[in-house]
Amino acid sequence: MAAARPASSRGGVLRPQLLLTLAILTLACDACEEAVLHVPSELEADKFVGRVDLKGCFRSANLIHSSDPDFKVLEDGSIYTRHSITLSSEKRHFTILLSNTENQENKEILVILVHQTKKRHSTEMVLRRAKRRWAPIPCSMLENSLGPFPLFLQQVQSDTAQNYTIYYSIRGSGVDREPKNLFYIERDTGNLFCTGPIDREQYESFEITAFATTPDGYTPELPLPLLIRIEDENDNYPVFTEKVYTFSVLENCRIGTTVGQVCATDKDEPDTMHTRLKYSIIEQIPASPTMFSVHPDTGVITTTSSQLDRELLDKYQLKLKVQDMGGQYFGLQTTSICVINIGDVNDNLPTFTRNSYVTSVEENRIDVEILRVSVEDKDLINTPNWRANYTILKGNENGNFKIVTDPKTNEGILCVIKPLNFEELQQVILQIGVLNEAPYSKDPTIRSALSTTTVTVNVKNLDEGPECSPRVQTVQIKEDSPVGFENNGYKAYDPETKSSSGIRYKKLTDPKGWVSVDENSGAIRVFRSLDRESETIRNGIYNITVIASDHDGRSCTGTLGIILEDVNDNGPIIPKQTVTICKPVMSFAEIVAIDPDHPVNGPPFSFSLESPSNLDESRKWRLTRINDTAARLSYLSDLPFGAYTVLIKVTDRHGLSAITPVNVRICDCITENDCTLRADPRTGSGEIKLGKWAILAILLGIALLFCILFTLICGTVRSPKETKVIPDDLAQQNLIVSNTEAPGDDKMYPTNGFTCATHTVGSVAHGVCGPVGAGARNGGQETIKMMKGGQQTLETFQAGGHNHTLDSCMVGGQHTLDSCKGRHVEVEDCRLTYSEWQSFTQPRLGEESIRGHTLSKN
């Protein structure tokens, strides 16, 4: 089964006007052998007929020629009519000659133009049916075809149709997928038709699958893929990417400078003549001279002249054209506008509008504008190429003037920044030059073309006040000058008369109040004693400020520096009066002396030891000179650690001396700081200092000794009238209550406390000395209670019908005594003599040790 030649359309009668369109494009053909094109009977001029595969036939061909002068063949194989043609017969043949002029190789392609008729289609189908096979055959159709529709494309047949009844069907895009119903196939004949025009820019091709089946569903053939390619028609105009292009280029640029690039697009099939675009300039405004060109293939615009001058013309307008079909006259074309702005460069130097200026200024005036100068510049306003920089070239050696640029008007403003003196200078002639901020484009180093002008400045004389010149004046006075001593002071003068007469002086500042100033002469007089070595004096100069004024109140201010001449009124002193000698490391200390006086009254110094009242003390030390201002102090014998005072006399070069007591510490240390930190254990007479932790440790030790002492005493004391019984449950400290008429053997005598008290009831006093918990027996009822642990409470006891409260002195455990009940009770501490205490405690110490041994066994 194979594709057959076109058959007649379904019962349709071809209308004459539809025969002007292309009906069917190229069917299957072998390259360099035959190409069959189905066309209408009438073809108009420059009409696209079809396309043949030239590169597939002869790739290296560089010459293409058509044997029929009515047709022309382009490089991509497109065939166009040269003029209107009417086909008189069903077929028309011509050949396309492909040649390579280098190797003289030629190939030919036979082109057959077939005029579509119903009779020819049927005959062609019958003649060629035997040659068809069931195989994929390329098929194409021209986009935007005018029909008639349905338009026959090709016939699909299977060889099995000779033995079976075959039904044909198709599926795919354009059939049962979008766009649906665009193609259909006749079930019995296999003729493939298109139902309407197709836009290639929307659908480039369609992939369809053909099926051959028998009425009972048997499939004798595999599915046949068919590719229907839509042949492009040059139906889209090329379009510029922008309606108006705007570029800029600097003036005076070189020939060939790139200005910009324009670009256009074409929706037709790429890499064909339909999309081969050519650019051109069709108009320039102004037209002459021609300044620009455009590359036909890339659209790059370049300059063709180096005479672009912004000052003459700052803008050009180009009308550009882009055309497809390689720029041939029948190609589609579009135009666009391109505006080119000419950029400014500094190709014009500024020039002064006048060659000379005359101005004037009063003397002593500063920060005042005296003149404005102007320039002309043809470059673009308010750019570095236009803005001016003014310079004073001559006449401003003293720095009295400066010139700046007004940013709004571009004028040069001449100002006075340093006062002029008419008495010294009556006229100044200045030479001023000007350049732009941007360098000159034609010669950046040019100086000969610098524009200059001359400014004459006349200085006006004024009646001035006194002048303090120089501002700082000095006088010399000895520091030991007596009060009332007078010396020359500050002098001001009238610049007109050069005289000081009529000028009054007044002191403004005098830090120490040492001098006074004469109002008429400006002389100074010592008011208080002068001291060159004062802390406020720097480099021996004492400064005061003086104001000088005339009769009109005009004044000036100056500074008078009083240079105090030094006298030898200060003996040398030793600033460091405490030194340390680390005995294991060194045996001496360095003594350095200074003299507040001027160096002429200072070193070299001489050092000596002054003998105190104790001559033995002076024999312990020795002084050795090191240099003009220092000596070494060392001990002669092995002195013990401690502090010593050594009197050292230092004498300057003129014999003025001073004695300084130096404290010397001999210390067992490595460094001086070490000795200072630990002075108490290392020096013989060091001050003892205890820290808070040391004091706390001592107090805790004392408290511990008292606790041990009272524990021993209280453990051995018991009542002399009672036999001390140690109960079995003493370790558990159980509560025992005793309530008897008379003392019994069941009372406990705890050993963890000691109580002494004297009870006075009425006029009768009872002495009680015994362990805590011992009851007072007086023939009455007694109640004693003991609590477990360290806290014990003594309740009231009754004697002779009265209640008494026993207070206790506590040592060791904590005891709580209730307040007295009943009559008033006085309680005092018992005091025993040493012999009584000794006789009481000794026999009981032995008993306690025996009882302790017994308890340990139990």
PDB file of C-alpha atoms in Angstrom, residues 23-27 138-142 153-154 227-231:
ATOM      1  CA  ALA A  23      -3.242  23.228  -4.674  1.00  0.00           C
ATOM      2  CA  ILE A  24      -0.737  20.559  -3.778  1.00  0.00           C
ATOM      3  CA  LEU A  25       2.944  20.806  -2.848  1.00  0.00           C
ATOM      4  CA  THR A  26       5.777  18.431  -3.411  1.00  0.00           C
ATOM      5  CA  LEU A  27       4.999  14.705  -3.209  1.00  0.00           C
ATOM      6  CA  PRO A 138       6.124  12.472   3.169  1.00  0.00           C
ATOM      7  CA  CYS A 139       3.318  14.810   2.334  1.00  0.00           C
ATOM      8  CA  SER A 140       3.060  18.589   2.426  1.00  0.00           C
ATOM      9  CA  MET A 141       0.637  21.373   1.669  1.00  0.00           C
ATOM     10  CA  LEU A 142       0.916  25.120   1.299  1.00  0.00           C
ATOM     11  CA  LEU A 153      -3.604  15.456  -0.457  1.00  0.00           C
ATOM     12  CA  GLN A 154      -2.714  11.871  -1.352  1.00  0.00           C
ATOM     13  CA  LEU A 227       3.742  13.300   8.405  1.00  0.00           C
ATOM     14  CA  ILE A 228       1.956  16.227   6.785  1.00  0.00           C
ATOM     15  CA  ARG A 229       4.275  19.244   6.677  1.00  0.00           C
ATOM     16  CA  ILE A 230       2.869  22.714   6.085  1.00  0.00           C
ATOM     17  CA  GLU A 231       4.907  24.571   3.510  1.00  0.00           C
TER      18      GLU A 231
END
